[in-house]
mmCIF file of C-alpha atoms and ligand atoms in Angstrom:
data_model
loop_
_atom_site.group_PDB
_atom_site.id
_atom_site.type_symbol
_atom_site.label_atom_id
_atom_site.label_comp_id
_atom_site.label_asym_id
_atom_site.label_seq_id
_atom_site.Cartn_x
_atom_site.Cartn_y
_atom_site.Cartn_z
ATOM 1 C CA MET A 50 8.000 -43.332 -23.340
ATOM 2 C CA TRP A 51 10.936 -41.044 -22.471
ATOM 3 C CA TRP A 52 12.280 -40.909 -18.973
ATOM 4 C CA ILE A 53 13.956 -37.711 -18.069
ATOM 5 C CA PHE A 54 16.374 -37.275 -15.197
ATOM 6 C CA PRO A 55 16.256 -33.654 -14.093
ATOM 7 C CA LEU A 56 19.396 -33.774 -11.970
ATOM 8 C CA PRO A 57 22.852 -33.541 -13.516
ATOM 9 C CA PHE A 58 23.974 -37.065 -12.691
ATOM 10 C CA VAL A 59 27.562 -37.683 -13.557
ATOM 11 C CA SER A 60 28.264 -40.320 -16.124
ATOM 12 C CA SER A 61 29.983 -42.564 -13.612
ATOM 13 C CA CYS A 62 26.966 -42.656 -11.339
ATOM 14 C CA PRO A 63 26.121 -46.343 -10.664
ATOM 15 C CA VAL A 64 22.417 -45.560 -10.218
ATOM 16 C CA VAL A 65 22.211 -44.091 -13.675
ATOM 17 C CA LYS A 66 24.073 -47.057 -15.084
ATOM 18 C CA THR A 67 21.615 -49.423 -13.417
ATOM 19 C CA PHE A 68 18.666 -47.541 -14.834
ATOM 20 C CA GLY A 69 20.413 -47.331 -18.134
ATOM 21 C CA LYS A 70 20.151 -51.057 -18.540
ATOM 22 C CA GLN A 71 16.382 -50.899 -18.346
ATOM 23 C CA PHE A 72 15.420 -47.618 -19.989
ATOM 24 C CA ASN A 73 16.545 -45.501 -22.803
ATOM 25 C CA LEU A 74 18.400 -42.418 -21.620
ATOM 26 C CA LEU A 75 18.732 -39.070 -23.299
ATOM 27 C CA ARG A 76 22.042 -38.082 -24.750
ATOM 28 C CA CYS A 77 23.380 -34.856 -23.308
ATOM 29 C CA ASP A 78 24.334 -32.774 -26.277
ATOM 30 C CA MET A 79 24.015 -29.059 -25.614
ATOM 31 C CA ASN A 80 24.566 -28.182 -29.266
ATOM 32 C CA LYS A 81 21.474 -30.020 -30.447
ATOM 33 C CA GLU A 82 17.988 -28.751 -29.837
ATOM 34 C CA LYS A 83 16.316 -32.149 -29.487
ATOM 35 C CA PRO A 84 17.846 -34.807 -27.259
ATOM 36 C CA GLN A 85 18.162 -38.149 -28.932
ATOM 37 C CA ALA A 86 17.189 -41.470 -27.451
ATOM 38 C CA ILE A 87 20.084 -43.873 -27.483
ATOM 39 C CA ASP A 88 20.628 -47.543 -26.974
ATOM 40 C CA PRO A 89 22.234 -48.074 -23.544
ATOM 41 C CA SER A 90 23.774 -51.335 -24.614
ATOM 42 C CA THR A 91 25.975 -49.543 -27.094
ATOM 43 C CA SER A 92 26.680 -46.321 -25.269
ATOM 44 C CA ALA A 93 28.109 -45.013 -21.991
ATOM 45 C CA CYS A 94 25.890 -43.407 -19.395
ATOM 46 C CA VAL A 95 25.124 -39.798 -20.358
ATOM 47 C CA ILE A 96 23.939 -36.627 -18.655
ATOM 48 C CA PRO A 97 20.445 -35.518 -19.663
ATOM 49 C CA PRO A 98 20.176 -31.963 -20.941
ATOM 50 C CA ALA A 99 18.532 -29.163 -18.982
ATOM 51 C CA LEU A 100 14.964 -28.537 -20.020
ATOM 52 C CA PRO A 101 14.174 -25.179 -21.583
ATOM 53 C CA LYS A 102 12.828 -23.001 -18.743
ATOM 54 C CA GLY A 103 9.861 -21.970 -20.834
ATOM 55 C CA ASP A 104 8.723 -25.633 -20.975
ATOM 56 C CA LEU A 105 9.216 -26.550 -17.317
ATOM 57 C CA HIS A 106 5.649 -25.727 -16.369
ATOM 58 C CA LYS A 107 4.366 -28.475 -18.671
ATOM 59 C CA LEU A 108 5.808 -31.046 -16.276
ATOM 60 C CA MET A 109 4.472 -29.505 -13.092
ATOM 61 C CA PHE A 110 1.728 -31.305 -11.206
ATOM 62 C CA ARG A 111 0.122 -28.363 -9.374
ATOM 63 C CA TYR A 112 0.191 -25.424 -11.707
ATOM 64 C CA SER A 113 -2.233 -22.572 -12.241
ATOM 65 C CA GLU A 114 -1.479 -20.682 -15.415
ATOM 66 C CA GLN A 115 -3.484 -17.694 -14.206
ATOM 67 C CA GLU A 116 -1.579 -17.485 -10.913
ATOM 68 C CA ALA A 117 1.788 -17.910 -12.634
ATOM 69 C CA GLN A 118 0.875 -15.219 -15.157
ATOM 70 C CA GLU A 119 -0.029 -12.755 -12.418
ATOM 71 C CA ILE A 120 3.193 -13.388 -10.503
ATOM 72 C CA GLY A 121 5.227 -13.168 -13.717
ATOM 73 C CA ASP A 122 3.585 -9.871 -14.632
ATOM 74 C CA TYR A 123 4.360 -8.567 -11.161
ATOM 75 C CA VAL A 124 8.064 -9.436 -11.446
ATOM 76 C CA GLU A 125 8.393 -7.881 -14.923
ATOM 77 C CA TRP A 126 6.638 -4.756 -13.655
ATOM 78 C CA GLN A 127 8.994 -4.566 -10.681
ATOM 79 C CA ALA A 128 11.973 -5.031 -13.017
ATOM 80 C CA HIS A 129 10.705 -2.138 -15.164
ATOM 81 C CA GLY A 130 10.652 -4.397 -18.209
ATOM 82 C CA GLU A 131 14.388 -5.097 -17.993
ATOM 83 C CA GLU A 132 13.895 -8.793 -17.173
ATOM 84 C CA THR A 133 11.746 -11.404 -18.836
ATOM 85 C CA VAL A 134 10.201 -14.169 -16.751
ATOM 86 C CA LEU A 135 11.037 -17.623 -18.121
ATOM 87 C CA HIS A 136 9.595 -19.811 -15.399
ATOM 88 C CA ALA A 137 7.364 -19.306 -12.347
ATOM 89 C CA GLU A 138 6.879 -22.083 -9.824
ATOM 90 C CA LYS A 139 5.034 -22.066 -6.530
ATOM 91 C CA VAL A 140 7.364 -23.880 -4.159
ATOM 92 C CA ALA A 141 5.759 -23.354 -0.754
ATOM 93 C CA SER A 142 2.669 -22.096 0.957
ATOM 94 C CA GLU A 143 2.573 -21.256 4.645
ATOM 95 C CA ARG A 144 -0.095 -19.902 6.990
ATOM 96 C CA VAL A 145 1.228 -17.482 9.602
ATOM 97 C CA MET A 146 -1.086 -15.775 12.079
ATOM 98 C CA GLY A 147 -4.075 -16.618 9.904
ATOM 99 C CA HIS A 148 -2.550 -15.261 6.687
ATOM 100 C CA ASP A 149 -1.569 -17.504 3.789
ATOM 101 C CA HIS A 150 1.725 -16.694 2.111
ATOM 102 C CA ASP A 151 2.684 -18.398 -1.168
ATOM 103 C CA VAL A 152 6.345 -18.537 -2.104
ATOM 104 C CA TRP A 153 7.252 -18.509 -5.779
ATOM 105 C CA ASP A 154 10.569 -19.373 -7.374
ATOM 106 C CA ILE A 155 10.973 -17.119 -10.398
ATOM 107 C CA HIS A 156 13.528 -17.607 -13.151
ATOM 108 C CA THR A 157 14.138 -14.652 -15.432
ATOM 109 C CA ASP A 158 16.596 -14.172 -18.271
ATOM 110 C CA LYS A 159 18.886 -12.382 -15.808
ATOM 111 C CA GLY A 160 18.506 -14.120 -12.481
ATOM 112 C CA ARG A 161 16.217 -15.717 -9.946
ATOM 113 C CA TRP A 162 13.793 -14.222 -7.445
ATOM 114 C CA TRP A 163 11.629 -15.293 -4.561
ATOM 115 C CA VAL A 164 8.176 -13.778 -4.725
ATOM 116 C CA ILE A 165 6.131 -14.014 -1.520
ATOM 117 C CA THR A 166 2.462 -13.043 -1.472
ATOM 118 C CA ASN A 167 -0.066 -11.391 0.823
ATOM 119 C CA PRO A 168 1.138 -8.718 0.433
ATOM 120 C CA THR A 169 3.348 -9.462 -2.546
ATOM 121 C CA ASN A 170 7.022 -8.619 -2.497
ATOM 122 C CA LEU A 171 10.096 -9.981 -4.287
ATOM 123 C CA TYR A 172 13.597 -10.796 -3.071
ATOM 124 C CA SER A 173 16.779 -11.576 -4.983
ATOM 125 C CA GLN A 174 17.868 -15.197 -4.573
ATOM 126 C CA GLU A 175 21.431 -14.046 -5.029
ATOM 127 C CA LEU A 176 21.176 -11.901 -1.890
ATOM 128 C CA MET A 177 18.805 -14.190 -0.003
ATOM 129 C CA PRO A 178 19.453 -17.785 -1.035
ATOM 130 C CA SER A 179 17.513 -19.385 1.847
ATOM 131 C CA LEU A 180 13.777 -19.661 1.260
ATOM 132 C CA ASP A 181 12.995 -20.155 4.950
ATOM 133 C CA TYR A 182 15.012 -17.129 5.988
ATOM 134 C CA THR A 183 13.393 -15.024 3.249
ATOM 135 C CA LEU A 184 9.894 -16.026 4.367
ATOM 136 C CA SER A 185 10.707 -15.068 7.972
ATOM 137 C CA PHE A 186 12.107 -11.761 6.761
ATOM 138 C CA HIS A 187 9.014 -11.100 4.640
ATOM 139 C CA ILE A 188 6.584 -11.762 7.479
ATOM 140 C CA GLY A 189 8.589 -9.573 9.872
ATOM 141 C CA LEU A 190 8.774 -6.769 7.330
ATOM 142 C CA MET A 191 5.063 -6.903 6.591
ATOM 143 C CA ALA A 192 4.217 -6.867 10.314
ATOM 144 C CA ARG A 193 6.278 -3.697 10.717
ATOM 145 C CA VAL A 194 4.645 -2.059 7.700
ATOM 146 C CA ALA A 195 1.194 -2.933 9.052
ATOM 147 C CA ALA A 196 2.104 -1.396 12.416
ATOM 148 C CA ARG A 197 3.154 1.883 10.819
ATOM 149 C CA ARG A 198 0.798 4.772 11.430
ATOM 150 C CA GLU A 199 -1.221 6.062 8.531
ATOM 151 C CA LEU A 200 -3.697 8.908 8.474
ATOM 152 C CA ASP A 201 -7.312 8.537 7.463
ATOM 153 C CA GLY A 202 -8.663 10.479 4.517
ATOM 154 C CA SER A 203 -8.039 10.682 0.799
ATOM 155 C CA ASP A 204 -4.851 11.796 -0.944
ATOM 156 C CA ALA A 205 -6.552 15.107 -1.757
ATOM 157 C CA GLU A 206 -7.366 15.694 1.908
ATOM 158 C CA ARG A 207 -3.812 14.994 3.001
ATOM 159 C CA GLU A 208 -2.522 17.221 0.201
ATOM 160 C CA PHE A 209 -4.850 20.035 1.296
ATOM 161 C CA VAL A 210 -3.339 20.141 4.798
ATOM 162 C CA LEU A 211 0.098 18.788 4.033
ATOM 163 C CA VAL A 212 1.979 20.338 6.956
ATOM 164 C CA THR A 213 -0.719 19.340 9.439
ATOM 165 C CA SER A 214 -0.688 15.789 8.091
ATOM 166 C CA ARG A 215 3.070 15.557 8.550
ATOM 167 C CA LYS A 216 2.884 16.929 12.098
ATOM 168 C CA LEU A 217 0.038 14.601 12.993
ATOM 169 C CA LEU A 218 1.964 11.607 11.704
ATOM 170 C CA GLN A 219 5.030 12.633 13.694
ATOM 171 C CA ALA A 220 2.894 13.054 16.816
ATOM 172 C CA GLY A 221 1.548 9.534 16.248
ATOM 173 C CA GLU A 222 5.046 8.109 15.883
ATOM 174 C CA ALA A 223 6.114 9.905 19.074
ATOM 175 C CA LEU A 224 3.088 8.372 20.774
ATOM 176 C CA ASP A 225 4.058 4.886 19.604
ATOM 177 C CA ALA A 226 7.528 5.373 21.083
ATOM 178 C CA ALA A 227 6.406 6.996 24.350
ATOM 179 C CA ASP A 228 6.777 5.170 27.694
ATOM 180 C CA GLU A 229 6.920 7.860 30.390
ATOM 181 C CA ALA A 230 4.560 10.616 31.593
ATOM 182 C CA GLU A 231 6.714 13.424 30.181
ATOM 183 C CA GLU A 232 6.733 11.705 26.806
ATOM 184 C CA PHE A 233 2.935 11.543 26.891
ATOM 185 C CA GLN A 234 2.900 15.251 27.748
ATOM 186 C CA ALA A 235 5.151 15.875 24.755
ATOM 187 C CA VAL A 236 2.537 14.155 22.585
ATOM 188 C CA GLY A 237 0.030 16.688 23.930
ATOM 189 C CA MET A 238 2.326 19.530 22.870
ATOM 190 C CA ARG A 239 2.670 18.058 19.412
ATOM 191 C CA CYS A 240 -1.113 17.713 19.102
ATOM 192 C CA ARG A 241 -1.594 21.315 20.235
ATOM 193 C CA GLU A 242 0.923 22.495 17.633
ATOM 194 C CA CYS A 243 -0.893 20.351 15.109
ATOM 195 C CA LEU A 244 -4.243 22.069 15.740
ATOM 196 C CA ILE A 245 -2.717 25.570 15.468
ATOM 197 C CA THR A 246 -0.944 24.634 12.233
ATOM 198 C CA PHE A 247 -4.181 23.139 10.971
ATOM 199 C CA ILE A 248 -6.097 26.403 11.499
ATOM 200 C CA ARG A 249 -3.379 28.330 9.692
ATOM 201 C CA GLU A 250 -3.409 25.945 6.735
ATOM 202 C CA LEU A 251 -7.185 25.990 6.455
ATOM 203 C CA ALA A 252 -7.282 29.793 6.586
ATOM 204 C CA ASP A 253 -4.616 29.947 3.852
ATOM 205 C CA GLY A 254 -6.506 27.526 1.647
ATOM 206 C CA PHE A 255 -10.044 28.861 2.027
ATOM 207 C CA ASP A 256 -11.751 32.200 2.683
ATOM 208 C CA PHE A 257 -13.909 31.867 5.811
ATOM 209 C CA GLY A 258 -15.228 35.398 5.448
ATOM 210 C CA ALA A 259 -13.457 36.664 8.550
ATOM 211 C CA GLY A 260 -12.998 40.041 6.837
ATOM 212 C CA ASP A 261 -10.465 42.527 8.135
ATOM 213 C CA ASP A 262 -10.563 41.314 11.698
ATOM 214 C CA PRO A 263 -9.836 37.576 11.683
ATOM 215 C CA PRO A 264 -9.176 35.724 14.963
ATOM 216 C CA LYS A 265 -5.554 35.516 16.039
ATOM 217 C CA ALA A 266 -3.633 32.620 14.533
ATOM 218 C CA ALA A 267 -3.331 30.746 17.849
ATOM 219 C CA ASP A 268 -6.930 31.424 18.934
ATOM 220 C CA PHE A 269 -8.184 27.957 18.159
ATOM 221 C CA PRO A 270 -11.597 28.307 19.902
ATOM 222 C CA ALA A 271 -12.493 31.395 17.834
ATOM 223 C CA TRP A 272 -11.426 29.712 14.597
ATOM 224 C CA ASN A 273 -13.283 26.570 15.657
ATOM 225 C CA ASP A 274 -16.548 28.541 15.878
ATOM 226 C CA LEU A 275 -15.909 30.366 12.606
ATOM 227 C CA ILE A 276 -15.116 27.206 10.634
ATOM 228 C CA ALA A 277 -18.053 25.238 12.045
ATOM 229 C CA ASN A 278 -20.413 28.129 11.214
ATOM 230 C CA THR A 279 -19.014 28.220 7.661
ATOM 231 C CA VAL A 280 -19.194 24.529 6.808
ATOM 232 C CA ALA A 281 -22.574 23.935 8.470
ATOM 233 C CA PRO A 282 -24.409 27.275 8.190
ATOM 234 C CA GLU A 283 -28.056 26.272 7.675
ATOM 235 C CA ALA A 284 -30.560 25.925 10.498
ATOM 236 C CA SER A 285 -31.127 22.322 9.408
ATOM 237 C CA MET A 286 -27.469 21.587 10.165
ATOM 238 C CA GLU A 287 -27.742 22.557 13.802
ATOM 239 C CA TYR A 288 -26.663 19.172 15.108
ATOM 240 C CA VAL A 289 -23.775 18.868 12.658
ATOM 241 C CA ARG A 290 -22.569 22.362 13.555
ATOM 242 C CA GLY A 291 -22.934 21.625 17.260
ATOM 243 C CA TYR A 292 -20.993 18.379 16.965
ATOM 244 C CA LEU A 293 -18.158 20.009 15.033
ATOM 245 C CA LYS A 294 -17.885 22.858 17.532
ATOM 246 C CA THR A 295 -18.024 20.592 20.546
ATOM 247 C CA THR A 296 -15.470 18.073 19.286
ATOM 248 C CA GLY A 297 -13.101 20.874 18.215
ATOM 249 C CA GLU A 298 -13.390 22.688 21.532
ATOM 250 C CA ARG A 299 -13.065 19.510 23.611
ATOM 251 C CA ALA A 300 -10.064 18.308 21.630
ATOM 252 C CA TRP A 301 -8.361 21.660 22.164
ATOM 253 C CA ARG A 302 -8.977 21.534 25.918
ATOM 254 C CA LEU A 303 -7.835 17.930 26.134
ATOM 255 C CA VAL A 304 -4.473 18.481 24.404
ATOM 256 C CA ASN A 305 -3.833 21.617 26.474
ATOM 257 C CA TRP A 306 -4.520 19.691 29.669
ATOM 258 C CA LEU A 307 -2.227 16.848 28.539
ATOM 259 C CA THR A 308 0.747 19.170 28.035
ATOM 260 C CA HIS A 309 0.679 19.921 31.801
ATOM 261 C CA ALA A 310 -0.595 16.604 33.174
ATOM 262 C CA ALA A 311 2.151 15.255 35.418
ATOM 263 C CA ASN A 312 0.303 11.958 35.790
ATOM 264 C CA ALA A 313 -0.459 11.565 32.090
ATOM 265 C CA THR A 314 -0.853 7.977 30.897
ATOM 266 C CA SER A 315 -0.573 6.219 27.593
ATOM 267 C CA ALA A 316 -4.378 6.121 27.353
ATOM 268 C CA ASP A 317 -4.554 9.906 27.808
ATOM 269 C CA ALA A 318 -2.033 10.461 25.032
ATOM 270 C CA HIS A 319 -3.868 8.070 22.696
ATOM 271 C CA LEU A 320 -7.137 9.865 23.406
ATOM 272 C CA ALA A 321 -5.573 13.261 22.671
ATOM 273 C CA TRP A 322 -4.051 12.043 19.407
ATOM 274 C CA ASP A 323 -7.310 10.406 18.289
ATOM 275 C CA ALA A 324 -9.274 13.565 19.169
ATOM 276 C CA THR A 325 -6.842 15.747 17.195
ATOM 277 C CA ALA A 326 -6.933 13.438 14.175
ATOM 278 C CA HIS A 327 -10.736 13.379 14.337
ATOM 279 C CA VAL A 328 -11.031 17.183 14.298
ATOM 280 C CA VAL A 329 -8.524 17.457 11.452
ATOM 281 C CA ALA A 330 -10.356 14.811 9.401
ATOM 282 C CA ASN A 331 -13.826 16.349 9.948
ATOM 283 C CA TYR A 332 -12.896 19.908 9.043
ATOM 284 C CA THR A 333 -10.576 18.966 6.189
ATOM 285 C CA ARG A 334 -13.290 16.922 4.489
ATOM 286 C CA ALA A 335 -15.906 19.657 4.897
ATOM 287 C CA VAL A 336 -13.713 22.601 3.880
ATOM 288 C CA LEU A 337 -12.240 20.757 0.899
ATOM 289 C CA LYS A 338 -15.743 19.935 -0.300
ATOM 290 C CA MET A 339 -16.593 23.663 -0.222
ATOM 291 C CA LYS A 340 -13.343 24.658 -1.872
ATOM 292 C CA ALA A 341 -13.909 22.219 -4.753
ATOM 293 C CA LYS A 342 -17.592 23.207 -4.921
ATOM 294 C CA ALA A 343 -18.404 19.517 -4.733
ATOM 295 C CA PRO A 344 -22.146 18.781 -4.776
ATOM 296 C CA ASP A 345 -23.691 16.292 -2.371
ATOM 297 C CA GLN A 346 -25.132 14.413 -5.314
ATOM 298 C CA CYS A 347 -23.876 13.808 -8.850
ATOM 299 C CA GLY A 348 -25.816 16.001 -11.273
ATOM 300 C CA ARG A 349 -25.602 13.301 -13.922
ATOM 301 C CA CYS A 350 -26.392 9.963 -12.268
ATOM 302 C CA LYS A 351 -27.690 11.256 -8.905
ATOM 303 C CA SER A 352 -25.223 9.140 -6.957
ATOM 304 C CA PHE A 353 -24.001 10.410 -3.591
ATOM 305 C CA ARG A 354 -20.567 8.904 -4.197
ATOM 306 C CA VAL A 355 -18.920 12.226 -4.982
ATOM 307 C CA ARG A 356 -15.312 12.659 -3.934
ATOM 308 C CA VAL A 357 -12.697 15.351 -4.367
ATOM 309 C CA ASP A 358 -9.474 14.606 -6.272
ATOM 310 C CA TRP A 359 -6.282 16.597 -6.269
ATOM 311 C CA ARG A 360 -5.256 17.216 -9.907
ATOM 312 C CA PRO A 361 -1.734 18.682 -10.061
ATOM 313 C CA ASP A 362 -1.947 18.664 -13.890
ATOM 314 C CA LEU A 363 -4.722 21.294 -13.988
ATOM 315 C CA GLY A 364 -4.297 25.064 -13.818
ATOM 316 C CA ASP A 365 -1.041 26.772 -12.915
ATOM 317 C CA GLU A 366 -0.588 25.103 -9.539
ATOM 318 C CA GLY A 367 -2.995 22.165 -9.630
ATOM 319 C CA MET A 368 -6.656 22.042 -8.738
ATOM 320 C CA TYR A 369 -9.186 20.192 -6.569
ATOM 321 C CA VAL A 370 -11.835 18.571 -8.720
ATOM 322 C CA ALA A 371 -15.081 16.881 -7.659
ATOM 323 C CA ARG A 372 -15.631 13.510 -9.296
ATOM 324 C CA CYS A 373 -18.507 11.052 -9.224
ATOM 325 C CA GLU A 374 -17.165 7.613 -8.349
ATOM 326 C CA GLU A 375 -20.243 6.012 -9.874
ATOM 327 C CA CYS A 376 -20.320 7.449 -13.410
ATOM 328 C CA GLY A 377 -16.953 9.234 -13.619
ATOM 329 C CA ALA A 378 -18.407 12.699 -14.256
ATOM 330 C CA GLN A 379 -16.210 15.520 -13.025
ATOM 331 C CA GLU A 380 -16.976 18.997 -11.896
ATOM 332 C CA HIS A 381 -14.426 21.573 -12.884
ATOM 333 C CA PRO A 382 -14.346 24.409 -10.302
ATOM 334 C CA ALA A 383 -14.901 26.935 -13.111
ATOM 335 C CA SER A 384 -18.026 25.241 -14.395
ATOM 336 C CA ASP A 385 -21.483 25.476 -12.872
ATOM 337 C CA GLN A 386 -22.656 21.981 -13.515
ATOM 338 C CA ILE A 387 -21.210 18.550 -13.467
ATOM 339 C CA ALA A 388 -19.906 17.879 -16.930
ATOM 340 C CA ASP A 389 -19.358 14.619 -18.637
ATOM 341 C CA ASP A 390 -15.690 13.795 -18.493
ATOM 342 C CA ASN A 391 -15.847 11.907 -21.763
HETATM 343 ZN ZN1 ZN B 1149 -22.478 10.285 -11.411
#
């Protein structure tokens, strides 16, 4: 049996000398690939060589090859292939506010990293040598990211009303920072501006058949009626049309009231922002579906899981394309039927 001392004990260390009387030690010779067992009675105490990093995992008690592989792949992906992982070791696991975070010590051919999971992020050990400090930093950072406002809807929907999305996000951030009545009123103004911008963007992106006499740009109620009548025209859609009209009209009245409400509260401002975001989400989804000529049901597999993707690689300026999430079939706007993508 070989006993291996992983720490670089100095040759004068009395502990090593004591052990050396009982066990064979390994000669520290960095020029030789294989350490050689020596007789302690005829030799001085020696420093054991460092183990090759690629073999360290063989000596680890708790080791999941699958987990280590995933973390290693993550680090190499983050390093854009410029570093190769030599060793991955889980060194800690901590539960904070009900979430488990594993901490990995990663050795690459160029340096060392901490990788902390859930969600996964990596930190240079050169810049952040303390594991405890890095874990605290990670949890704080992730809490802030989780608190950041994000809009509902798909990438294609946000792309379709890009300016509105930006304004809505800014209104939400202003809401998060607001403490006083006038700041809540300012949120109302931002929401009002958002709805007017939204109408303009929708009218630019889709023909609502307003002809030569469209409503004025700032006449939200008139546009609200026109859009609801366009996206839900059939008699069978009476309740859908009614809901869209009512929510649009009520949201418009609410944000207008908020801009002048001297006693506005945080709850009022939240309600106005939620109402605005709801109207934007409803109409964007419906109008985009019409623009992409997306069917309710896939013509190939009959699934209702049809979504609209934004494809900047198609056409001169990009294109919205309906795609079945179930079978992958896509509908090109120029074609009449869903075609097999393959
Ligand atoms: Zn399908």
